[in-house]
Amino acid sequence: MQTELTELIDELKFRHPGAFHVSSYQVFLNSNGALGWDGFIKPLKRVEYGSNVAVCGRGYLYRIKKLCKDLDIKIEYDLLPRPHKSMTTADVDPGCIEAEFKLDDGQRACIASWIRLSFGVCDVTICGGKTAIFAGAAATIKKHHPDARILYITMAERLVHQAYTDLTAMLPGMHITRYGGGKKTVKNPGNDNTGKDVVVCTVAMLMRHRMELAVDGWFKTFLAIFYDEVHHCAAESSQTILARIPAYFRFGASDTMKDKDPIKKSTIYGSFGPVVNRIKAGPLIDAGRIAQPNIYLVDVPEWSGKFDGLPHQVEPDTPGWVLKEGDTELTKARYVGPVYERDKDGEIVTVTKSVLKEGTTVFEEKEVPVTVPHVNSVVFEGKTKESVVPSTWCILKRRVDRAVITFPERNKLIVEWAKYFSDKGMSTIVIATRTLHMWFLESLLCDAIDEKLVDIMGGDATSKKRDETFEWFKKTPGSVLVTNLVKEGVSVNEIKALIVADYVGDPEVANQIIGRAIRPKQGADNTGHIVWFIDRQNKSLLKGCRRVFDTLETKKGY
């Protein structure tokens, strides 16, 4: 048994991609395996050293069964029955939900695969109808199990509100409540976890109340878990919650599968199983169910290398600018460094961390000072005393600050594109995630366009402010909104044009951003117009841009 179990563990294990940089792995190498860590992640683990008992995530069930067969390992098992193991796409009613479109064959195939296997992940393109798939799965489960209760998990309060709104419209006969992100009304008291059929909630809400929910037996009342944007389930908080819920059906969906991160991919696999279906953008674009993305690349050869040599991290004793509270213009200052946390005696607090050993690629344990987040220490021009200022209001001598946020020629082009779209009556989003960049662009836009057509909205906006701003945006032809709310959960069909004012070097983030512009449009022009900069003014930024577009240009329909 020991040998066979070892064989299974070895078949499933994979090397940690950063193992070489971990000091315990270096100890393993230097001791010829006698000490330290061997550098492998093992999804199937012994409960203790030398034990004949091992555990792993339920998603590995069928993979382990197949391994046992391939390795000729005889096993006996007692598994829950699979009452729907013969389910096919034809068994899923395309009209089982109330929606603009009936469920198509791809969506029904996702639902059939989920219910047939009892778990699995569907890789669904942005605007591919994830919520409709979840709603169809809920309707299908309830058809066969009328007393079933479903937990629908998201990561953000605004997504709870959106999912709740969509699900109640698609499943009008079901009792659905939201737990976290709820608006208190007579019909819905908010933060209500009593939904007879479906409870929509955030991970944060479940973590906050996990002890009382466990004592009440609440986690054991669900037959199914639906996890939207399932790539987030690899987080420690999500794993804590998922371990408490013994639901039979476990379904996840996302358009970001973390294929390049083997550790997160393994965690997702263990929690929800393998990818069982994929819905790609190309066929949906051809069918008109999502908009055709037209991506305009803005590339200015004269900018090449203009800001080469600037560091990614700001260095101490370098010049910068700060927007003081109440001021409308930046004040010159010298960046001193981060602000360190201090104890009651005024001494800097330190913690032990793994840091790169000087001149090597190996990490070592070292005492490092604890920094206070979101603030900087500066000395204003003409002063000698240090001041602590919010980092949000600082422009410092570093790559993104100079090459993107305060680069006049680039900001001028952003405004020209926005004016071009606005003059055509197209509602336009300008994406900027740094607060000062948002302010700069708003000021420039108000000089170029009628102020009544320009607004700004940051992540600190209340739910009421977000709803009011998006409502204004939808109803105002030629509106221009500068915002950083560009990722999951922003579903506004009226976005006709989108200008990416940020630098983006991650293809997954880029795909999320494009998704905001390709929701189906009303009228003949079912097109999302997207403006993107090739930031060749710095070699590192240019490398990131190439990485993004090398990936995006392979997507059918883009």
mmCIF file of N, CA, C and O in Angstrom, residues 312-402:
data_model
loop_
_atom_site.group_PDB
_atom_site.id
_atom_site.type_symbol
_atom_site.label_atom_id
_atom_site.label_comp_id
_atom_site.label_asym_id
_atom_site.label_seq_id
_atom_site.Cartn_x
_atom_site.Cartn_y
_atom_site.Cartn_z
ATOM 1 N N HIS A 312 11.642 51.176 -12.206
ATOM 2 C CA HIS A 312 10.266 50.776 -11.900
ATOM 3 C C HIS A 312 9.886 51.249 -10.498
ATOM 4 O O HIS A 312 8.800 51.794 -10.279
ATOM 5 N N GLN A 313 10.812 51.063 -9.544
ATOM 6 C CA GLN A 313 10.599 51.524 -8.169
ATOM 7 C C GLN A 313 11.350 52.830 -7.964
ATOM 8 O O GLN A 313 12.495 52.968 -8.389
ATOM 9 N N VAL A 314 10.690 53.775 -7.300
ATOM 10 C CA VAL A 314 11.313 55.066 -7.075
ATOM 11 C C VAL A 314 12.483 54.927 -6.092
ATOM 12 O O VAL A 314 12.432 54.134 -5.148
ATOM 13 N N GLU A 315 13.546 55.688 -6.338
ATOM 14 C CA GLU A 315 14.720 55.644 -5.457
ATOM 15 C C GLU A 315 14.678 56.814 -4.478
ATOM 16 O O GLU A 315 14.162 57.892 -4.805
ATOM 17 N N PRO A 316 15.192 56.625 -3.256
ATOM 18 C CA PRO A 316 15.210 57.720 -2.277
ATOM 19 C C PRO A 316 16.011 58.922 -2.778
ATOM 20 O O PRO A 316 16.896 58.791 -3.623
ATOM 21 N N ASP A 317 15.660 60.084 -2.243
ATOM 22 C CA ASP A 317 16.361 61.339 -2.532
ATOM 23 C C ASP A 317 16.302 61.687 -4.031
ATOM 24 O O ASP A 317 17.299 62.083 -4.635
ATOM 25 N N THR A 318 15.102 61.536 -4.596
ATOM 26 C CA THR A 318 14.886 61.906 -5.997
ATOM 27 C C THR A 318 13.729 62.908 -6.074
ATOM 28 O O THR A 318 12.851 62.935 -5.202
ATOM 29 N N PRO A 319 13.708 63.750 -7.119
ATOM 30 C CA PRO A 319 12.675 64.788 -7.201
ATOM 31 C C PRO A 319 11.289 64.219 -7.516
ATOM 32 O O PRO A 319 11.154 63.163 -8.147
ATOM 33 N N GLY A 320 10.260 64.929 -7.050
ATOM 34 C CA GLY A 320 8.888 64.518 -7.323
ATOM 35 C C GLY A 320 7.941 65.699 -7.170
ATOM 36 O O GLY A 320 8.360 66.843 -6.923
ATOM 37 N N TRP A 321 6.654 65.418 -7.328
ATOM 38 C CA TRP A 321 5.612 66.427 -7.201
ATOM 39 C C TRP A 321 4.471 65.849 -6.359
ATOM 40 O O TRP A 321 4.178 64.663 -6.428
ATOM 41 N N VAL A 322 3.834 66.724 -5.570
ATOM 42 C CA VAL A 322 2.749 66.292 -4.691
ATOM 43 C C VAL A 322 1.580 67.268 -4.816
ATOM 44 O O VAL A 322 1.781 68.488 -4.873
ATOM 45 N N LEU A 323 0.375 66.712 -4.887
ATOM 46 C CA LEU A 323 -0.818 67.554 -4.851
ATOM 47 C C LEU A 323 -1.278 67.645 -3.401
ATOM 48 O O LEU A 323 -1.795 66.691 -2.832
ATOM 49 N N LYS A 324 -1.069 68.837 -2.791
ATOM 50 C CA LYS A 324 -1.471 69.039 -1.405
ATOM 51 C C LYS A 324 -2.985 69.151 -1.299
ATOM 52 O O LYS A 324 -3.663 69.579 -2.240
ATOM 53 N N GLU A 325 -3.486 68.779 -0.127
ATOM 54 C CA GLU A 325 -4.929 68.867 0.110
ATOM 55 C C GLU A 325 -5.402 70.319 -0.044
ATOM 56 O O GLU A 325 -4.822 71.231 0.529
ATOM 57 N N GLY A 326 -6.423 70.502 -0.857
ATOM 58 C CA GLY A 326 -6.977 71.830 -1.074
ATOM 59 C C GLY A 326 -6.348 72.591 -2.224
ATOM 60 O O GLY A 326 -6.885 73.605 -2.664
ATOM 61 N N ASP A 327 -5.191 72.100 -2.734
ATOM 62 C CA ASP A 327 -4.521 72.773 -3.847
ATOM 63 C C ASP A 327 -5.064 72.272 -5.186
ATOM 64 O O ASP A 327 -5.619 71.176 -5.281
ATOM 65 N N THR A 328 -4.864 73.067 -6.203
ATOM 66 C CA THR A 328 -5.233 72.667 -7.560
ATOM 67 C C THR A 328 -4.003 72.467 -8.437
ATOM 68 O O THR A 328 -4.123 72.013 -9.574
ATOM 69 N N GLU A 329 -2.823 72.818 -7.915
ATOM 70 C CA GLU A 329 -1.584 72.630 -8.665
ATOM 71 C C GLU A 329 -0.596 71.824 -7.839
ATOM 72 O O GLU A 329 -0.609 71.848 -6.603
ATOM 73 N N LEU A 330 0.276 71.084 -8.540
ATOM 74 C CA LEU A 330 1.274 70.256 -7.874
ATOM 75 C C LEU A 330 2.364 71.105 -7.234
ATOM 76 O O LEU A 330 2.728 72.163 -7.750
ATOM 77 N N THR A 331 2.906 70.638 -6.124
ATOM 78 C CA THR A 331 4.012 71.304 -5.428
ATOM 79 C C THR A 331 5.268 70.444 -5.555
ATOM 80 O O THR A 331 5.215 69.230 -5.354
ATOM 81 N N LYS A 332 6.381 71.079 -5.872
ATOM 82 C CA LYS A 332 7.639 70.353 -6.027
ATOM 83 C C LYS A 332 8.109 69.833 -4.672
ATOM 84 O O LYS A 332 7.986 70.514 -3.646
ATOM 85 N N ALA A 333 8.646 68.606 -4.668
ATOM 86 C CA ALA A 333 9.109 67.993 -3.421
ATOM 87 C C ALA A 333 10.229 67.023 -3.718
ATOM 88 O O ALA A 333 10.480 66.667 -4.875
ATOM 89 N N ARG A 334 10.917 66.587 -2.660
ATOM 90 C CA ARG A 334 11.952 65.562 -2.767
ATOM 91 C C ARG A 334 11.468 64.313 -2.044
ATOM 92 O O ARG A 334 11.074 64.379 -0.873
ATOM 93 N N TYR A 335 11.484 63.200 -2.764
ATOM 94 C CA TYR A 335 11.050 61.942 -2.162
ATOM 95 C C TYR A 335 12.142 61.433 -1.225
ATOM 96 O O TYR A 335 13.283 61.236 -1.629
ATOM 97 N N VAL A 336 11.788 61.214 0.046
ATOM 98 C CA VAL A 336 12.747 60.730 1.038
ATOM 99 C C VAL A 336 12.745 59.209 1.086
ATOM 100 O O VAL A 336 13.791 58.565 1.106
ATOM 101 N N GLY A 337 11.555 58.635 1.093
ATOM 102 C CA GLY A 337 11.441 57.184 1.167
ATOM 103 C C GLY A 337 10.093 56.779 1.721
ATOM 104 O O GLY A 337 9.221 57.625 1.970
ATOM 105 N N PRO A 338 9.901 55.479 1.959
ATOM 106 C CA PRO A 338 8.641 55.028 2.563
ATOM 107 C C PRO A 338 8.568 55.446 4.027
ATOM 108 O O PRO A 338 9.583 55.842 4.624
ATOM 109 N N VAL A 339 7.391 55.332 4.597
ATOM 110 C CA VAL A 339 7.194 55.624 6.020
ATOM 111 C C VAL A 339 7.233 54.300 6.770
ATOM 112 O O VAL A 339 6.509 53.359 6.419
ATOM 113 N N TYR A 340 8.072 54.216 7.806
ATOM 114 C CA TYR A 340 8.236 52.954 8.540
ATOM 115 C C TYR A 340 7.385 52.949 9.807
ATOM 116 O O TYR A 340 7.216 53.965 10.475
ATOM 117 N N GLU A 341 6.872 51.766 10.102
ATOM 118 C CA GLU A 341 6.105 51.591 11.338
ATOM 119 C C GLU A 341 7.074 51.583 12.525
ATOM 120 O O GLU A 341 8.146 50.976 12.454
ATOM 121 N N ARG A 342 6.675 52.243 13.608
ATOM 122 C CA ARG A 342 7.554 52.332 14.783
ATOM 123 C C ARG A 342 6.838 51.853 16.038
ATOM 124 O O ARG A 342 5.607 51.968 16.153
ATOM 125 N N ASP A 343 7.616 51.330 16.999
ATOM 126 C CA ASP A 343 7.032 50.871 18.258
ATOM 127 C C ASP A 343 6.903 52.043 19.224
ATOM 128 O O ASP A 343 7.200 53.194 18.873
ATOM 129 N N LYS A 344 6.451 51.770 20.452
ATOM 130 C CA LYS A 344 6.197 52.837 21.426
ATOM 131 C C LYS A 344 7.449 53.601 21.826
ATOM 132 O O LYS A 344 7.377 54.739 22.306
ATOM 133 N N ASP A 345 8.627 53.002 21.572
ATOM 134 C CA ASP A 345 9.891 53.693 21.878
ATOM 135 C C ASP A 345 10.451 54.445 20.682
ATOM 136 O O ASP A 345 11.552 54.997 20.739
ATOM 137 N N GLY A 346 9.709 54.421 19.564
ATOM 138 C CA GLY A 346 10.159 55.132 18.373
ATOM 139 C C GLY A 346 11.093 54.327 17.490
ATOM 140 O O GLY A 346 11.584 54.830 16.472
ATOM 141 N N GLU A 347 11.316 53.053 17.841
ATOM 142 C CA GLU A 347 12.195 52.214 17.048
ATOM 143 C C GLU A 347 11.425 51.604 15.870
ATOM 144 O O GLU A 347 10.230 51.275 15.988
ATOM 145 N N ILE A 348 12.102 51.445 14.738
ATOM 146 C CA ILE A 348 11.463 50.877 13.552
ATOM 147 C C ILE A 348 11.146 49.394 13.784
ATOM 148 O O ILE A 348 11.999 48.630 14.223
ATOM 149 N N VAL A 349 9.916 49.007 13.490
ATOM 150 C CA VAL A 349 9.480 47.619 13.640
ATOM 151 C C VAL A 349 9.993 46.810 12.445
ATOM 152 O O VAL A 349 9.925 47.266 11.293
ATOM 153 N N THR A 350 10.505 45.603 12.700
ATOM 154 C CA THR A 350 11.006 44.748 11.615
ATOM 155 C C THR A 350 10.313 43.384 11.660
ATOM 156 O O THR A 350 9.784 42.971 12.695
ATOM 157 N N VAL A 351 10.335 42.700 10.510
ATOM 158 C CA VAL A 351 9.828 41.327 10.421
ATOM 159 C C VAL A 351 10.829 40.506 9.614
ATOM 160 O O VAL A 351 11.618 41.059 8.840
ATOM 161 N N THR A 352 10.773 39.198 9.788
ATOM 162 C CA THR A 352 11.649 38.309 9.035
ATOM 163 C C THR A 352 10.976 37.955 7.711
ATOM 164 O O THR A 352 9.845 37.482 7.693
ATOM 165 N N LYS A 353 11.681 38.202 6.616
ATOM 166 C CA LYS A 353 11.148 37.911 5.291
ATOM 167 C C LYS A 353 12.203 37.243 4.427
ATOM 168 O O LYS A 353 13.403 37.380 4.678
ATOM 169 N N SER A 354 11.726 36.539 3.399
ATOM 170 C CA SER A 354 12.648 35.971 2.411
ATOM 171 C C SER A 354 12.953 37.037 1.371
ATOM 172 O O SER A 354 12.039 37.555 0.725
ATOM 173 N N VAL A 355 14.223 37.389 1.235
ATOM 174 C CA VAL A 355 14.629 38.401 0.258
ATOM 175 C C VAL A 355 15.791 37.845 -0.563
ATOM 176 O O VAL A 355 16.497 36.921 -0.137
ATOM 177 N N LEU A 356 15.984 38.406 -1.750
ATOM 178 C CA LEU A 356 17.079 37.951 -2.606
ATOM 179 C C LEU A 356 18.433 38.244 -1.969
ATOM 180 O O LEU A 356 18.698 39.369 -1.538
ATOM 181 N N LYS A 357 19.280 37.224 -1.905
ATOM 182 C CA LYS A 357 20.643 37.418 -1.415
ATOM 183 C C LYS A 357 21.407 38.229 -2.452
ATOM 184 O O LYS A 357 21.309 37.965 -3.652
ATOM 185 N N GLU A 358 22.120 39.233 -1.997
ATOM 186 C CA GLU A 358 22.802 40.161 -2.907
ATOM 187 C C GLU A 358 23.720 39.411 -3.873
ATOM 188 O O GLU A 358 24.514 38.555 -3.479
ATOM 189 N N GLY A 359 23.556 39.705 -5.171
ATOM 190 C CA GLY A 359 24.400 39.122 -6.190
ATOM 191 C C GLY A 359 24.016 37.715 -6.607
ATOM 192 O O GLY A 359 24.741 37.068 -7.363
ATOM 193 N N THR A 360 22.840 37.211 -6.114
ATOM 194 C CA THR A 360 22.404 35.864 -6.468
ATOM 195 C C THR A 360 20.918 35.890 -6.850
ATOM 196 O O THR A 360 20.270 36.924 -6.806
ATOM 197 N N THR A 361 20.396 34.712 -7.207
ATOM 198 C CA THR A 361 18.959 34.578 -7.459
ATOM 199 C C THR A 361 18.301 33.725 -6.373
ATOM 200 O O THR A 361 17.208 33.209 -6.551
ATOM 201 N N VAL A 362 19.001 33.557 -5.241
ATOM 202 C CA VAL A 362 18.505 32.726 -4.137
ATOM 203 C C VAL A 362 17.991 33.627 -3.016
ATOM 204 O O VAL A 362 18.603 34.651 -2.690
ATOM 205 N N PHE A 363 16.865 33.229 -2.418
ATOM 206 C CA PHE A 363 16.305 33.995 -1.320
ATOM 207 C C PHE A 363 16.953 33.583 0.002
ATOM 208 O O PHE A 363 17.348 32.431 0.195
ATOM 209 N N GLU A 364 17.016 34.535 0.928
ATOM 210 C CA GLU A 364 17.494 34.266 2.272
ATOM 211 C C GLU A 364 16.587 34.959 3.284
ATOM 212 O O GLU A 364 15.892 35.919 2.954
ATOM 213 N N GLU A 365 16.560 34.440 4.506
ATOM 214 C CA GLU A 365 15.758 35.052 5.564
ATOM 215 C C GLU A 365 16.489 36.285 6.091
ATOM 216 O O GLU A 365 17.680 36.238 6.375
ATOM 217 N N LYS A 366 15.743 37.402 6.206
ATOM 218 C CA LYS A 366 16.385 38.644 6.632
ATOM 219 C C LYS A 366 15.381 39.528 7.366
ATOM 220 O O LYS A 366 14.185 39.492 7.073
ATOM 221 N N GLU A 367 15.873 40.302 8.322
ATOM 222 C CA GLU A 367 15.031 41.264 9.038
ATOM 223 C C GLU A 367 14.847 42.504 8.164
ATOM 224 O O GLU A 367 15.830 43.141 7.753
ATOM 225 N N VAL A 368 13.586 42.839 7.853
ATOM 226 C CA VAL A 368 13.314 44.014 7.025
ATOM 227 C C VAL A 368 12.315 44.907 7.747
ATOM 228 O O VAL A 368 11.458 44.425 8.501
ATOM 229 N N PRO A 369 12.420 46.233 7.557
ATOM 230 C CA PRO A 369 11.502 47.148 8.239
ATOM 231 C C PRO A 369 10.080 47.031 7.688
ATOM 232 O O PRO A 369 9.873 46.742 6.505
ATOM 233 N N VAL A 370 9.091 47.255 8.558
ATOM 234 C CA VAL A 370 7.683 47.229 8.166
ATOM 235 C C VAL A 370 7.281 48.620 7.704
ATOM 236 O O VAL A 370 7.444 49.605 8.443
ATOM 237 N N THR A 371 6.763 48.743 6.495
ATOM 238 C CA THR A 371 6.360 50.045 5.968
ATOM 239 C C THR A 371 4.872 50.282 6.198
ATOM 240 O O THR A 371 4.066 49.348 6.208
ATOM 241 N N VAL A 372 4.522 51.537 6.380
ATOM 242 C CA VAL A 372 3.112 51.935 6.493
ATOM 243 C C VAL A 372 2.570 52.058 5.071
ATOM 244 O O VAL A 372 3.135 52.800 4.260
ATOM 245 N N PRO A 373 1.512 51.343 4.723
ATOM 246 C CA PRO A 373 1.038 51.353 3.333
ATOM 247 C C PRO A 373 0.401 52.677 2.930
ATOM 248 O O PRO A 373 -0.131 53.420 3.772
ATOM 249 N N HIS A 374 0.494 52.975 1.627
ATOM 250 C CA HIS A 374 -0.235 54.082 0.982
ATOM 251 C C HIS A 374 0.225 55.482 1.400
ATOM 252 O O HIS A 374 -0.509 56.451 1.206
ATOM 253 N N VAL A 375 1.416 55.599 1.972
ATOM 254 C CA VAL A 375 1.941 56.934 2.306
ATOM 255 C C VAL A 375 3.418 57.008 1.937
ATOM 256 O O VAL A 375 4.113 55.988 1.880
ATOM 257 N N ASN A 376 3.895 58.244 1.691
ATOM 258 C CA ASN A 376 5.305 58.495 1.401
ATOM 259 C C ASN A 376 5.828 59.584 2.318
ATOM 260 O O ASN A 376 5.069 60.433 2.807
ATOM 261 N N SER A 377 7.134 59.574 2.510
ATOM 262 C CA SER A 377 7.792 60.651 3.234
ATOM 263 C C SER A 377 8.478 61.564 2.216
ATOM 264 O O SER A 377 9.260 61.104 1.388
ATOM 265 N N VAL A 378 8.159 62.881 2.270
ATOM 266 C CA VAL A 378 8.731 63.837 1.322
ATOM 267 C C VAL A 378 9.160 65.099 2.065
ATOM 268 O O VAL A 378 8.725 65.356 3.189
ATOM 269 N N VAL A 379 10.008 65.874 1.405
ATOM 270 C CA VAL A 379 10.368 67.211 1.880
ATOM 271 C C VAL A 379 9.984 68.194 0.779
ATOM 272 O O VAL A 379 10.471 68.092 -0.351
ATOM 273 N N PHE A 380 9.092 69.133 1.084
ATOM 274 C CA PHE A 380 8.646 70.101 0.086
ATOM 275 C C PHE A 380 9.745 71.120 -0.194
ATOM 276 O O PHE A 380 10.575 71.438 0.679
ATOM 277 N N GLU A 381 9.748 71.641 -1.420
ATOM 278 C CA GLU A 381 10.746 72.624 -1.824
ATOM 279 C C GLU A 381 10.719 73.828 -0.881
ATOM 280 O O GLU A 381 9.667 74.374 -0.569
ATOM 281 N N GLY A 382 11.908 74.219 -0.414
ATOM 282 C CA GLY A 382 12.013 75.349 0.499
ATOM 283 C C GLY A 382 11.813 74.987 1.962
ATOM 284 O O GLY A 382 11.889 75.843 2.837
ATOM 285 N N LYS A 383 11.563 73.703 2.258
ATOM 286 C CA LYS A 383 11.365 73.233 3.630
ATOM 287 C C LYS A 383 12.487 72.261 4.003
ATOM 288 O O LYS A 383 13.204 71.739 3.145
ATOM 289 N N THR A 384 12.636 71.996 5.276
ATOM 290 C CA THR A 384 13.637 71.029 5.745
ATOM 291 C C THR A 384 12.989 69.852 6.481
ATOM 292 O O THR A 384 13.575 68.784 6.569
ATOM 293 N N LYS A 385 11.774 70.062 6.980
ATOM 294 C CA LYS A 385 11.087 69.027 7.753
ATOM 295 C C LYS A 385 10.388 68.043 6.822
ATOM 296 O O LYS A 385 9.786 68.432 5.829
ATOM 297 N N GLU A 386 10.477 66.752 7.160
ATOM 298 C CA GLU A 386 9.792 65.729 6.366
ATOM 299 C C GLU A 386 8.286 65.781 6.600
ATOM 300 O O GLU A 386 7.823 66.067 7.715
ATOM 301 N N SER A 387 7.522 65.506 5.547
ATOM 302 C CA SER A 387 6.067 65.440 5.630
ATOM 303 C C SER A 387 5.604 64.071 5.137
ATOM 304 O O SER A 387 6.187 63.508 4.206
ATOM 305 N N VAL A 388 4.567 63.555 5.759
ATOM 306 C CA VAL A 388 3.968 62.292 5.333
ATOM 307 C C VAL A 388 2.748 62.619 4.473
ATOM 308 O O VAL A 388 1.845 63.329 4.916
ATOM 309 N N VAL A 389 2.744 62.116 3.238
ATOM 310 C CA VAL A 389 1.661 62.432 2.301
ATOM 311 C C VAL A 389 1.107 61.140 1.695
ATOM 312 O O VAL A 389 1.823 60.145 1.584
ATOM 313 N N PRO A 390 -0.180 61.127 1.294
ATOM 314 C CA PRO A 390 -0.733 59.941 0.637
ATOM 315 C C PRO A 390 -0.005 59.667 -0.681
ATOM 316 O O PRO A 390 0.218 60.576 -1.477
ATOM 317 N N SER A 391 0.373 58.422 -0.912
ATOM 318 C CA SER A 391 1.092 58.071 -2.142
ATOM 319 C C SER A 391 0.226 58.313 -3.380
ATOM 320 O O SER A 391 0.753 58.548 -4.471
ATOM 321 N N THR A 392 -1.087 58.287 -3.209
ATOM 322 C CA THR A 392 -2.011 58.541 -4.321
ATOM 323 C C THR A 392 -1.766 59.890 -4.969
ATOM 324 O O THR A 392 -1.980 60.075 -6.168
ATOM 325 N N TRP A 393 -1.296 60.868 -4.177
ATOM 326 C CA TRP A 393 -1.170 62.246 -4.664
ATOM 327 C C TRP A 393 0.260 62.595 -5.045
ATOM 328 O O TRP A 393 0.623 63.760 -5.125
ATOM 329 N N CYS A 394 1.084 61.568 -5.273
ATOM 330 C CA CYS A 394 2.498 61.795 -5.614
ATOM 331 C C CYS A 394 2.807 61.408 -7.057
ATOM 332 O O CYS A 394 2.333 60.386 -7.550
ATOM 333 N N ILE A 395 3.597 62.248 -7.711
ATOM 334 C CA ILE A 395 4.192 61.922 -9.002
ATOM 335 C C ILE A 395 5.698 61.878 -8.767
ATOM 336 O O ILE A 395 6.311 62.892 -8.424
ATOM 337 N N LEU A 396 6.302 60.694 -8.960
ATOM 338 C CA LEU A 396 7.692 60.510 -8.590
ATOM 339 C C LEU A 396 8.529 60.121 -9.820
ATOM 340 O O LEU A 396 7.998 59.894 -10.900
ATOM 341 N N LYS A 397 9.837 60.052 -9.611
ATOM 342 C CA LYS A 397 10.756 59.735 -10.705
ATOM 343 C C LYS A 397 10.807 58.224 -10.897
ATOM 344 O O LYS A 397 11.708 57.528 -10.426
ATOM 345 N N ARG A 398 9.778 57.726 -11.604
ATOM 346 C CA ARG A 398 9.709 56.301 -11.916
ATOM 347 C C ARG A 398 8.985 56.127 -13.247
ATOM 348 O O ARG A 398 8.356 57.043 -13.762
ATOM 349 N N ARG A 399 9.049 54.926 -13.762
ATOM 350 C CA ARG A 399 8.659 54.616 -15.131
ATOM 351 C C ARG A 399 7.230 55.050 -15.490
ATOM 352 O O ARG A 399 7.008 55.864 -16.382
ATOM 353 N N VAL A 400 6.237 54.518 -14.801
ATOM 354 C CA VAL A 400 4.849 54.775 -15.179
ATOM 355 C C VAL A 400 4.452 56.228 -14.939
ATOM 356 O O VAL A 400 3.733 56.828 -15.733
ATOM 357 N N ASP A 401 4.943 56.826 -13.856
ATOM 358 C CA ASP A 401 4.590 58.216 -13.548
ATOM 359 C C ASP A 401 4.982 59.158 -14.681
ATOM 360 O O ASP A 401 4.192 60.007 -15.102
ATOM 361 N N ARG A 402 6.234 58.999 -15.174
ATOM 362 C CA ARG A 402 6.735 59.943 -16.175
ATOM 363 C C ARG A 402 6.334 59.553 -17.605
ATOM 364 O O ARG A 402 6.051 60.420 -18.430
#
